[in-house]
mmCIF file of N, CA and C in Angstrom:
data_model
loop_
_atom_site.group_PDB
_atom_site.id
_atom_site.type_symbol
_atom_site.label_atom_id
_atom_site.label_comp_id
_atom_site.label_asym_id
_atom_site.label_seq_id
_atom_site.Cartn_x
_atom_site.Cartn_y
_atom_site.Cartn_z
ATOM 1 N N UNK A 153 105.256 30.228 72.125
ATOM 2 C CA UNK A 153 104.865 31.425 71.392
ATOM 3 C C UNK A 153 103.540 31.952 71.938
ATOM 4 N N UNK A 154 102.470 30.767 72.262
ATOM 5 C CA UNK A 154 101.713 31.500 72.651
ATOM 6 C C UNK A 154 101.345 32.013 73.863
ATOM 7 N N UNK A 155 102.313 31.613 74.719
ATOM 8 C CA UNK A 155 102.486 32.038 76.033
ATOM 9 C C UNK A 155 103.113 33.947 76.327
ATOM 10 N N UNK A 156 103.958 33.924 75.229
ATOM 11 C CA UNK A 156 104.333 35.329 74.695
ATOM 12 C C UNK A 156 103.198 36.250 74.759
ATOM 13 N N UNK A 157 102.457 35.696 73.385
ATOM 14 C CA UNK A 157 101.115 36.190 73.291
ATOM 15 C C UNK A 157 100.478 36.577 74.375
ATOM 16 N N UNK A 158 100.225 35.745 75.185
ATOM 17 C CA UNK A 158 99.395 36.217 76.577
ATOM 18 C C UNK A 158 100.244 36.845 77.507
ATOM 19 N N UNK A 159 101.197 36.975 77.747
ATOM 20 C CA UNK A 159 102.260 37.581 78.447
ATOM 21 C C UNK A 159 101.939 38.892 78.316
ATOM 22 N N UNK A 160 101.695 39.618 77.027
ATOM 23 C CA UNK A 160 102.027 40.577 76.377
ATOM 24 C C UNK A 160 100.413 41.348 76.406
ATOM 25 N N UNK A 161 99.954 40.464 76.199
ATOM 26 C CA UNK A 161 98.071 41.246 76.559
ATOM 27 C C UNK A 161 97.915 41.281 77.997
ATOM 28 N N UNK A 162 98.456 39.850 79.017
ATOM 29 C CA UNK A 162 98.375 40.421 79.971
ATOM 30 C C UNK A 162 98.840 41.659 80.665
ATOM 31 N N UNK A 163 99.830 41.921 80.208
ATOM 32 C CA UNK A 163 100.422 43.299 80.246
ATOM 33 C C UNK A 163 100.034 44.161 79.826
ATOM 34 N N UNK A 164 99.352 44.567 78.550
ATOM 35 C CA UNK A 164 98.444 45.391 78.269
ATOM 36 C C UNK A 164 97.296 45.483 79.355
ATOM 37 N N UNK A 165 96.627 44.193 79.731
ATOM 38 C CA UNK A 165 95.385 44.657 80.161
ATOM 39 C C UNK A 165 95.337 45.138 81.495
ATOM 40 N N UNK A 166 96.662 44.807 82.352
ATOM 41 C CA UNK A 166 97.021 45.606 83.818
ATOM 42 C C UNK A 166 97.083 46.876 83.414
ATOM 43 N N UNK A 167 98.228 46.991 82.756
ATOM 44 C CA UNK A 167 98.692 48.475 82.345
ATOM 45 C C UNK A 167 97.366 49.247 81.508
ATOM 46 N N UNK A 168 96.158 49.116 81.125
ATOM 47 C CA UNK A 168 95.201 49.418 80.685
ATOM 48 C C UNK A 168 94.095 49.287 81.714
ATOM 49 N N UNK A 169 94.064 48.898 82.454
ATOM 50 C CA UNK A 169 92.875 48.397 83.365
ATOM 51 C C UNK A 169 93.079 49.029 84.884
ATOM 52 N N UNK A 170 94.068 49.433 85.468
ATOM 53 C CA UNK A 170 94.488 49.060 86.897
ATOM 54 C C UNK A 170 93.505 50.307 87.132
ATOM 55 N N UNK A 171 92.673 51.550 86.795
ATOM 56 C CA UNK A 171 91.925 52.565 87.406
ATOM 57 C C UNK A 171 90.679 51.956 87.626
ATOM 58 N N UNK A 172 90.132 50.996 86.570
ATOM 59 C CA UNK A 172 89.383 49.836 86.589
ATOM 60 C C UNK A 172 89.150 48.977 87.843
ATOM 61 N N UNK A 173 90.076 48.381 88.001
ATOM 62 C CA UNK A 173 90.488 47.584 89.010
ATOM 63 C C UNK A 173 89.791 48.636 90.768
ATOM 64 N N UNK A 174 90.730 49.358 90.333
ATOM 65 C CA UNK A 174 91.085 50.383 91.615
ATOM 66 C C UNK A 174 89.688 51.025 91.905
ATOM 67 N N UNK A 175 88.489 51.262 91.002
ATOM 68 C CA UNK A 175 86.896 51.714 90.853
ATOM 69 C C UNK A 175 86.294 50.145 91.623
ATOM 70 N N UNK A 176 86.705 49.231 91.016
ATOM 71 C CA UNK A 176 85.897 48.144 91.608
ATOM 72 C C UNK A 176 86.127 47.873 93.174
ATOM 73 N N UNK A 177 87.049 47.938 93.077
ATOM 74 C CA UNK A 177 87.725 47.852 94.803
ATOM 75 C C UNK A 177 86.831 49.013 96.102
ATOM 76 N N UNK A 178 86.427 49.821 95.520
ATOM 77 C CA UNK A 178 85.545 50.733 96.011
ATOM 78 C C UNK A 178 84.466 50.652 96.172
ATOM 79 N N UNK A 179 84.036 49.586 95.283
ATOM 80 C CA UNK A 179 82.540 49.397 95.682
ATOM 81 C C UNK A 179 82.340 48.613 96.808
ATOM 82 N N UNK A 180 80.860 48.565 97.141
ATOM 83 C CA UNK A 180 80.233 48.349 98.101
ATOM 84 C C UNK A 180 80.702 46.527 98.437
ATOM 85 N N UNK A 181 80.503 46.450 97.611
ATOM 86 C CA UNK A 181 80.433 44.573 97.665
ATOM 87 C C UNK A 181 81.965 44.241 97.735
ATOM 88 N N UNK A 182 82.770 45.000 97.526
ATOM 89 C CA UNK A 182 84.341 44.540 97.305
ATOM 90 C C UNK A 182 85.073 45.270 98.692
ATOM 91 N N UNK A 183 84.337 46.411 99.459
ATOM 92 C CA UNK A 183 84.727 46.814 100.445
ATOM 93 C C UNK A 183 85.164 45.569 101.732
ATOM 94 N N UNK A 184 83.990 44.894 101.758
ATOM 95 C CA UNK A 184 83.815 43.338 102.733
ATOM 96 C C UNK A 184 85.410 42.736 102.860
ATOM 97 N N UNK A 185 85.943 42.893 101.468
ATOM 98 C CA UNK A 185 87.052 42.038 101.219
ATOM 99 C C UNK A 185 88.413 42.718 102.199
ATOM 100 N N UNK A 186 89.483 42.223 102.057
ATOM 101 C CA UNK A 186 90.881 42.865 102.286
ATOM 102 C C UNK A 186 91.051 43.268 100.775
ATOM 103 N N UNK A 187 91.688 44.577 100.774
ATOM 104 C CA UNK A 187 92.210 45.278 99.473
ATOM 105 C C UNK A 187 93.619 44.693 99.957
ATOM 106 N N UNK A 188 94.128 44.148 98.624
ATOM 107 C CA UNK A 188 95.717 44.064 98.560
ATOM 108 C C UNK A 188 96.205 45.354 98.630
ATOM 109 N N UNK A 189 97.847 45.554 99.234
ATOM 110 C CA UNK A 189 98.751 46.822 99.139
ATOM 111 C C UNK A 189 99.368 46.812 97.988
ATOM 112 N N UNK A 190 99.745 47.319 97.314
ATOM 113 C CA UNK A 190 100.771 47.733 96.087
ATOM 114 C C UNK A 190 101.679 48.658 96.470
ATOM 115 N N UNK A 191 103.288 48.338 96.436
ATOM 116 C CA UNK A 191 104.194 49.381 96.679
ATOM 117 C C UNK A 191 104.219 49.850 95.636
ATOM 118 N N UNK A 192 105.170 51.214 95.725
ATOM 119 C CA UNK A 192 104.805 52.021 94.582
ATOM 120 C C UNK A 192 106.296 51.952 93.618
ATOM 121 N N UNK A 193 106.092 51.848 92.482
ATOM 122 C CA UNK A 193 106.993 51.524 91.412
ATOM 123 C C UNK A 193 108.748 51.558 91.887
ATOM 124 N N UNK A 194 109.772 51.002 91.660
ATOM 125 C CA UNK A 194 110.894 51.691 91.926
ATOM 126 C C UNK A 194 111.474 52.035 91.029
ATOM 127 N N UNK A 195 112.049 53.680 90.448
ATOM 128 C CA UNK A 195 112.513 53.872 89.368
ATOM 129 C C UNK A 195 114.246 53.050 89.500
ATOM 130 N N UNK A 196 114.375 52.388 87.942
ATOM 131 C CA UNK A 196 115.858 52.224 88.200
ATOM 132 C C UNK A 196 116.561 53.067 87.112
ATOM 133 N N UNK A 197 117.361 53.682 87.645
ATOM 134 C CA UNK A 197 117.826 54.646 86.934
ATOM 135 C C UNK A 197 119.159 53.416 86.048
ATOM 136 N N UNK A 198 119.809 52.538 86.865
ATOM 137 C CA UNK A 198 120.640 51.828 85.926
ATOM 138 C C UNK A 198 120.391 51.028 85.475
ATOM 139 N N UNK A 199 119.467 50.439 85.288
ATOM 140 C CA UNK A 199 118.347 49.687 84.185
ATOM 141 C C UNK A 199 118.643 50.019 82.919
ATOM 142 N N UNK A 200 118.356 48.878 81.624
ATOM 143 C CA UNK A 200 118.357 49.585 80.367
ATOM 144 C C UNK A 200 117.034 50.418 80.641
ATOM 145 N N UNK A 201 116.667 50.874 79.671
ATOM 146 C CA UNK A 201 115.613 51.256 78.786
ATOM 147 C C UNK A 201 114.990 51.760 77.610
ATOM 148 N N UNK A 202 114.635 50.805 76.698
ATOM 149 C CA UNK A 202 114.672 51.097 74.819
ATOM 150 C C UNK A 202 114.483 52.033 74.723
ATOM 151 N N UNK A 203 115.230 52.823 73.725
ATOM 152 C CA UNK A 203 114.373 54.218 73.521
ATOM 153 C C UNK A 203 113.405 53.836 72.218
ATOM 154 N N UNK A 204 112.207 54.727 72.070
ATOM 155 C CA UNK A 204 111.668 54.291 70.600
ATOM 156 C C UNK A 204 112.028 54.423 69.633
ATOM 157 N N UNK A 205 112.055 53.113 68.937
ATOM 158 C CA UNK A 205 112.231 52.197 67.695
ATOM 159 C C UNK A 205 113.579 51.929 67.501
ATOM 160 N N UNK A 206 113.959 51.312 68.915
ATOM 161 C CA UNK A 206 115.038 50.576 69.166
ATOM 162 C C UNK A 206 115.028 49.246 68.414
ATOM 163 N N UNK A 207 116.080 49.061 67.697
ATOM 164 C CA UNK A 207 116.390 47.893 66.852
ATOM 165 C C UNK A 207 116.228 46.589 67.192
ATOM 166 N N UNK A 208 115.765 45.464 66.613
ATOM 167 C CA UNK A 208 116.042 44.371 67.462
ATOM 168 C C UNK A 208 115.895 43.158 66.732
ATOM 169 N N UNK A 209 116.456 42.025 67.283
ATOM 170 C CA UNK A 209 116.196 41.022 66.759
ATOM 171 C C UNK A 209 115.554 40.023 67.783
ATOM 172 N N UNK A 210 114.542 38.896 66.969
ATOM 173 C CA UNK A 210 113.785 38.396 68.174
ATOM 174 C C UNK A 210 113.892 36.722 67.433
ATOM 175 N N UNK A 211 114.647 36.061 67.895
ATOM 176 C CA UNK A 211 114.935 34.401 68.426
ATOM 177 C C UNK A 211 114.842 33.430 68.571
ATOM 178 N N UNK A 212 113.753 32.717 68.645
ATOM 179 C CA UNK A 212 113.705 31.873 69.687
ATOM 180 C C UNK A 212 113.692 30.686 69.370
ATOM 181 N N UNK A 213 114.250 30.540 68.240
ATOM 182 C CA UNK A 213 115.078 28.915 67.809
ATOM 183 C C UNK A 213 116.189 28.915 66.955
ATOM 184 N N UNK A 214 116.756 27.914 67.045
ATOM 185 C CA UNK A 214 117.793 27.633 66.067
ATOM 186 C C UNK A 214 119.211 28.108 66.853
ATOM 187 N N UNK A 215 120.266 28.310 66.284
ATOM 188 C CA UNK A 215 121.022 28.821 66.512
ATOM 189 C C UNK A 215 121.620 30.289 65.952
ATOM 190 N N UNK A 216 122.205 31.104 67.144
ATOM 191 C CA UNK A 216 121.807 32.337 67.120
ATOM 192 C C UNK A 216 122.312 33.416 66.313
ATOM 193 N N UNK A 217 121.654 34.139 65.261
ATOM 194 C CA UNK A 217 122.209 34.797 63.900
ATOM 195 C C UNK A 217 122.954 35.822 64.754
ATOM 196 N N UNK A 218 124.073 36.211 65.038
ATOM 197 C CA UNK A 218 124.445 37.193 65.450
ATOM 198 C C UNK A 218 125.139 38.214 64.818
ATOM 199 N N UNK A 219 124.670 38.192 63.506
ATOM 200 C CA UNK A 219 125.116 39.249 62.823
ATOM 201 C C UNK A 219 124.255 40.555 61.575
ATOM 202 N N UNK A 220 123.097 40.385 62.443
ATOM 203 C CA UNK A 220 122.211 41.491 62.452
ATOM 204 C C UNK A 220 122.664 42.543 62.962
ATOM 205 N N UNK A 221 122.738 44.125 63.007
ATOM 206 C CA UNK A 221 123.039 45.493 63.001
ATOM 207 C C UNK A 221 122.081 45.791 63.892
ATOM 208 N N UNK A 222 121.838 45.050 65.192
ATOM 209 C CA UNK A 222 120.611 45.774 65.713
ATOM 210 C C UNK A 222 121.139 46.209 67.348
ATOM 211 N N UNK A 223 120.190 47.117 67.776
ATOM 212 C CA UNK A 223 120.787 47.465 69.576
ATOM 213 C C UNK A 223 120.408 46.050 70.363
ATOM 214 N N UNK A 224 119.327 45.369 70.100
ATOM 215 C CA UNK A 224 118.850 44.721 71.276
ATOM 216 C C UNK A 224 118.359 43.550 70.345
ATOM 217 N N UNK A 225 118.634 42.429 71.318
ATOM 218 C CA UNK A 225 118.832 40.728 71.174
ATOM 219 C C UNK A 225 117.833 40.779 72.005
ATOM 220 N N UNK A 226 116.580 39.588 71.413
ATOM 221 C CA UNK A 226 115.763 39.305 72.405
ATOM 222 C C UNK A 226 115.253 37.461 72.118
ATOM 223 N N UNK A 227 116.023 36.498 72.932
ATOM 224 C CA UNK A 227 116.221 35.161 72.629
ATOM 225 C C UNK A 227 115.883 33.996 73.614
ATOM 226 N N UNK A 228 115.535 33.166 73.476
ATOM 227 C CA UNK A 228 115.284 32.137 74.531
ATOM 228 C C UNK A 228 116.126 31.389 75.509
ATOM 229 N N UNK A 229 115.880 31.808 76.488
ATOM 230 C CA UNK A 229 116.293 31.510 77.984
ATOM 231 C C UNK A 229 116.988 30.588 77.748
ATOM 232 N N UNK A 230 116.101 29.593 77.607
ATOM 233 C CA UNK A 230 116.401 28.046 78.152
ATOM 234 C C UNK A 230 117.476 27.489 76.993
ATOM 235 N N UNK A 231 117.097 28.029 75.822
ATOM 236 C CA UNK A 231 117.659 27.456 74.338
ATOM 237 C C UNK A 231 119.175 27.865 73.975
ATOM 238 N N UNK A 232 119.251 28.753 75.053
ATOM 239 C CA UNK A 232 120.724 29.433 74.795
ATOM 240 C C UNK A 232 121.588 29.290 76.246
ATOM 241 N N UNK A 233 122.811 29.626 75.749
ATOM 242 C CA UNK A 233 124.226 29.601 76.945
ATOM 243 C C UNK A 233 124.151 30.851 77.139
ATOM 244 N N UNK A 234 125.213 30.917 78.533
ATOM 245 C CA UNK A 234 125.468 32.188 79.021
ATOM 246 C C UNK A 234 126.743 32.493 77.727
ATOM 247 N N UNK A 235 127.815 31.658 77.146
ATOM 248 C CA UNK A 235 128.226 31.768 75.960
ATOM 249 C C UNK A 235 127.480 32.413 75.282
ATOM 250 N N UNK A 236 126.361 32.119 74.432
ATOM 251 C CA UNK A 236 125.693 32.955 73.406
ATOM 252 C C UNK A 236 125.802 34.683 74.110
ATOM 253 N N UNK A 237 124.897 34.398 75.426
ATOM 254 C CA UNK A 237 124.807 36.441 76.045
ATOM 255 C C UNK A 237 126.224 36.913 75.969
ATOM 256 N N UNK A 238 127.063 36.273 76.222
ATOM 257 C CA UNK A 238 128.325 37.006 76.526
ATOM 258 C C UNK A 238 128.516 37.685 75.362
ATOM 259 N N UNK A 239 128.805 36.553 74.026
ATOM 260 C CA UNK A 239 129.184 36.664 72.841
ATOM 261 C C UNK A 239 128.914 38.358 72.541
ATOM 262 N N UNK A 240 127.238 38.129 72.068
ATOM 263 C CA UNK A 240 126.437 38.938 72.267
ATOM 264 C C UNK A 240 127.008 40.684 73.143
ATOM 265 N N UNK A 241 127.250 40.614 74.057
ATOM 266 C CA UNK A 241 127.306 41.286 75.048
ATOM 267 C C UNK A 241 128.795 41.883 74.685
ATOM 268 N N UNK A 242 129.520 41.358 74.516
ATOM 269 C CA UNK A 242 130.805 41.466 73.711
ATOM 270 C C UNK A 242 131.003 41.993 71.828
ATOM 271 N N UNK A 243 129.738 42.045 71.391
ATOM 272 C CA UNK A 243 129.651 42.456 70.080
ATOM 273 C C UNK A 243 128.695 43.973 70.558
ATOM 274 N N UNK A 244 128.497 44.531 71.759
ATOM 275 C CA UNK A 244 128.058 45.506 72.220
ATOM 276 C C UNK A 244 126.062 45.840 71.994
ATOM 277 N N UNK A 245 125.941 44.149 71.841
ATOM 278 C CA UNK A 245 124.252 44.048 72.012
ATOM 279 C C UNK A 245 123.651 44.297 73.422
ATOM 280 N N UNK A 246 122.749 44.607 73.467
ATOM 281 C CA UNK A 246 121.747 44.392 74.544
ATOM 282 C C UNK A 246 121.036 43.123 74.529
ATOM 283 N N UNK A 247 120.768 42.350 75.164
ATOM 284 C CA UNK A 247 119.790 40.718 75.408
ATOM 285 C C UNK A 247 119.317 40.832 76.297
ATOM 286 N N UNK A 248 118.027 40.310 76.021
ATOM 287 C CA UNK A 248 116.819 39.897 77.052
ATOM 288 C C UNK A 248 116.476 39.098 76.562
ATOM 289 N N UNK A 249 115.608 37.703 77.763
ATOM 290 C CA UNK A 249 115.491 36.206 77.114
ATOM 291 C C UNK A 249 113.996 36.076 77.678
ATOM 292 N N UNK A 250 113.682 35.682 76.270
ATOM 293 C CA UNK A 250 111.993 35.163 75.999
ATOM 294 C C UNK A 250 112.165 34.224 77.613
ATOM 295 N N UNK A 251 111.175 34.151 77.899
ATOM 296 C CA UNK A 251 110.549 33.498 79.292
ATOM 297 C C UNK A 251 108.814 33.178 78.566
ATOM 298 N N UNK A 252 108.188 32.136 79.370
ATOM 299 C CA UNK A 252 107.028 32.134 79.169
ATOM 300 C C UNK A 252 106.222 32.091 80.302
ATOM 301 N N UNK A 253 105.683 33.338 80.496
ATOM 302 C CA UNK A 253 105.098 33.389 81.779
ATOM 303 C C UNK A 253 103.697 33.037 82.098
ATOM 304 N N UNK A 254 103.111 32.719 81.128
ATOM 305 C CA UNK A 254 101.312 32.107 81.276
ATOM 306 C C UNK A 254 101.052 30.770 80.966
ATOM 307 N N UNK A 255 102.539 30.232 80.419
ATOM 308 C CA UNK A 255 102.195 28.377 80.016
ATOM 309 C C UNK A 255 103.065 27.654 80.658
ATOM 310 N N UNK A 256 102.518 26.118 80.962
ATOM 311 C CA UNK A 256 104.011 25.290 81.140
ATOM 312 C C UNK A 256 104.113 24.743 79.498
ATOM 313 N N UNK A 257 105.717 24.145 79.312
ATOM 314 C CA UNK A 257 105.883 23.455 78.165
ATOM 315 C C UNK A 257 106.656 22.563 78.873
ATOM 316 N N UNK A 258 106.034 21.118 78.433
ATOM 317 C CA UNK A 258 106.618 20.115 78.466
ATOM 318 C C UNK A 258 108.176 19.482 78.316
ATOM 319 N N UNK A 259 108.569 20.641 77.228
ATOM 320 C CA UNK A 259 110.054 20.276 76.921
ATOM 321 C C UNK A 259 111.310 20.960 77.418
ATOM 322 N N UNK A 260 110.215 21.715 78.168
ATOM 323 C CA UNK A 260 111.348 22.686 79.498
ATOM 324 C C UNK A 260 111.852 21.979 80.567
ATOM 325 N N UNK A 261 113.062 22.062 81.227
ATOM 326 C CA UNK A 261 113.867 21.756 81.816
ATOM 327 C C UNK A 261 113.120 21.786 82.956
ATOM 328 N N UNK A 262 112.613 23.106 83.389
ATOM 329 C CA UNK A 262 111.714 23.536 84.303
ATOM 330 C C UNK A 262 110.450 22.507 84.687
ATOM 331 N N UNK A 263 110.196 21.795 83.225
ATOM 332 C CA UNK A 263 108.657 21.354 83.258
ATOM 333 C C UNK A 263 107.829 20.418 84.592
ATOM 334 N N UNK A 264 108.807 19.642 85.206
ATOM 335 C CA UNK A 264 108.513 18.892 86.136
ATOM 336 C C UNK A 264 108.515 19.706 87.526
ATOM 337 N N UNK A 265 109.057 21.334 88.168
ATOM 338 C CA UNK A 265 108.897 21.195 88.988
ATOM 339 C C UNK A 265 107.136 22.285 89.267
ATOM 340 N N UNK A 266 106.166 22.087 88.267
ATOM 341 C CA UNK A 266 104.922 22.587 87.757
ATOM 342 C C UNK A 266 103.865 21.282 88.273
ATOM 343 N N UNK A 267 102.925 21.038 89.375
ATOM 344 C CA UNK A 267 101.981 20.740 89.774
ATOM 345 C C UNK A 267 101.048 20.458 88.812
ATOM 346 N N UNK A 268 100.330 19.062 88.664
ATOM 347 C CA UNK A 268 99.782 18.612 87.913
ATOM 348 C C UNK A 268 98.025 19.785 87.944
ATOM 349 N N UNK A 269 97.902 20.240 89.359
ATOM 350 C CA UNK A 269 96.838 21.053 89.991
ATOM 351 C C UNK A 269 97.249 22.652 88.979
ATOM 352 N N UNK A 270 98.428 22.782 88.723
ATOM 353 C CA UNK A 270 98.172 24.285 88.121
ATOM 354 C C UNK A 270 98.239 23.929 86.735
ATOM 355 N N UNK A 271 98.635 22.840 85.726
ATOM 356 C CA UNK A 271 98.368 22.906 84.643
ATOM 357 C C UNK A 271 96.945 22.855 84.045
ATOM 358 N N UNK A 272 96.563 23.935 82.872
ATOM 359 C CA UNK A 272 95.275 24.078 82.465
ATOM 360 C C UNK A 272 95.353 22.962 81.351
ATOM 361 N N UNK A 273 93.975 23.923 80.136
ATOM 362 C CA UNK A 273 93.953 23.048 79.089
ATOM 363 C C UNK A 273 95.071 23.527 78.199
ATOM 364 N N UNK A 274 95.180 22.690 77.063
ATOM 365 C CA UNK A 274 96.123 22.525 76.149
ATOM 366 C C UNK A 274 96.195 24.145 75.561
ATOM 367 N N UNK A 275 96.771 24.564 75.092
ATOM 368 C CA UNK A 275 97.139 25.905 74.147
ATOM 369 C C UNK A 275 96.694 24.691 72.913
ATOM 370 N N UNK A 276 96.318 25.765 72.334
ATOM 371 C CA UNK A 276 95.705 25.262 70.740
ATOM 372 C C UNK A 276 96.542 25.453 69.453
ATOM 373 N N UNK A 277 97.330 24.764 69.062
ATOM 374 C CA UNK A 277 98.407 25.279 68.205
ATOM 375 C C UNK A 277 99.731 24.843 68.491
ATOM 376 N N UNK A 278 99.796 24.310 69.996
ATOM 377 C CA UNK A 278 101.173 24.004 71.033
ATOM 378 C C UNK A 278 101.501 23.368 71.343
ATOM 379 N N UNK A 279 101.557 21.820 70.353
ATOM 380 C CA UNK A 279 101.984 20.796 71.008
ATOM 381 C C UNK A 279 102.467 20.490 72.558
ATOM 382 N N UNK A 280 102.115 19.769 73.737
ATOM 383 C CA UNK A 280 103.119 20.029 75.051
ATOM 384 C C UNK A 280 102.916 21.324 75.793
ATOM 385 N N UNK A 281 102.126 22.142 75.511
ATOM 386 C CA UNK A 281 102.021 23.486 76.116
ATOM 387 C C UNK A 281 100.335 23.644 76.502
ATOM 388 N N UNK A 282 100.266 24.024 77.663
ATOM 389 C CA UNK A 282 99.571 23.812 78.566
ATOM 390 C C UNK A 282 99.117 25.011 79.414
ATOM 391 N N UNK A 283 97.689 26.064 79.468
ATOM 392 C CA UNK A 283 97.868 27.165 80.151
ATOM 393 C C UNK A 283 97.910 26.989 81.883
ATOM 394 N N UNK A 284 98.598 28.155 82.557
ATOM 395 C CA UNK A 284 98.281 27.847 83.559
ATOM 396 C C UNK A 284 97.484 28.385 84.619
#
């Protein structure tokens, strides 16, 4: 959960910051450096994309209520089957699956192939969860 959390500010603070970024890069002292390239966005036109105050339900334990009235399923990766998406997908939902992109957790499948060198300190609240 709280990897969410930071997921989600980190995303704010790119998407809030990058003219920021792009001012510092200009200065004198940051000139010295190599500026990274950034390609420029690719629109996908067959992509979803929510419209606002798209319905939804959000997941990420237990087993999966699928009988909420909503456009879009949003549920955990690891915790669910491609069974559950189909289901889903077949009751004419949209799904997207929680990922945690700023922590390791211990009880992930994933957890072992994570370098003892990139795990931080503990998340506070997170048993097994670890920033990275």
């Amino acid at each position: 959960m709280a990897g969410y959390l930071f997921a989600l500010l980190l995303i704010m603070v790119i998407s809030t910051s990058y003219g920021t970024v792009a001012r510092a890069a200009s200065s004198p002292a940051a000139s010295t450096a190599s500026k990274p390239s950034l390609s420029s966005p690719t629109l996908c036109n067959t992509c979803w994309h929510p419209a606002l105050k798209t319905s939804w339900q959000w997941q990420l334990s237990g087993t999966v209520d699928q009988s909420y009235n909503v456009v879009m399923y949003d549920i955990d990766m690891f915790d669910n089957s491609a069974s559950v998406v189909k289901s889903l997908h077949k009751a004419g939902r949209i799904v997207i699956c929680y990922i945690d992109a700023g922590t390791w957790e211990n009880w992930r499948p994933d957890a072992g192939q994570f370098p003892n060198s990139v795990k931080g300190k503990p998340v506070s609240g997170w048993l097994g969860e670890r920033w990275l």
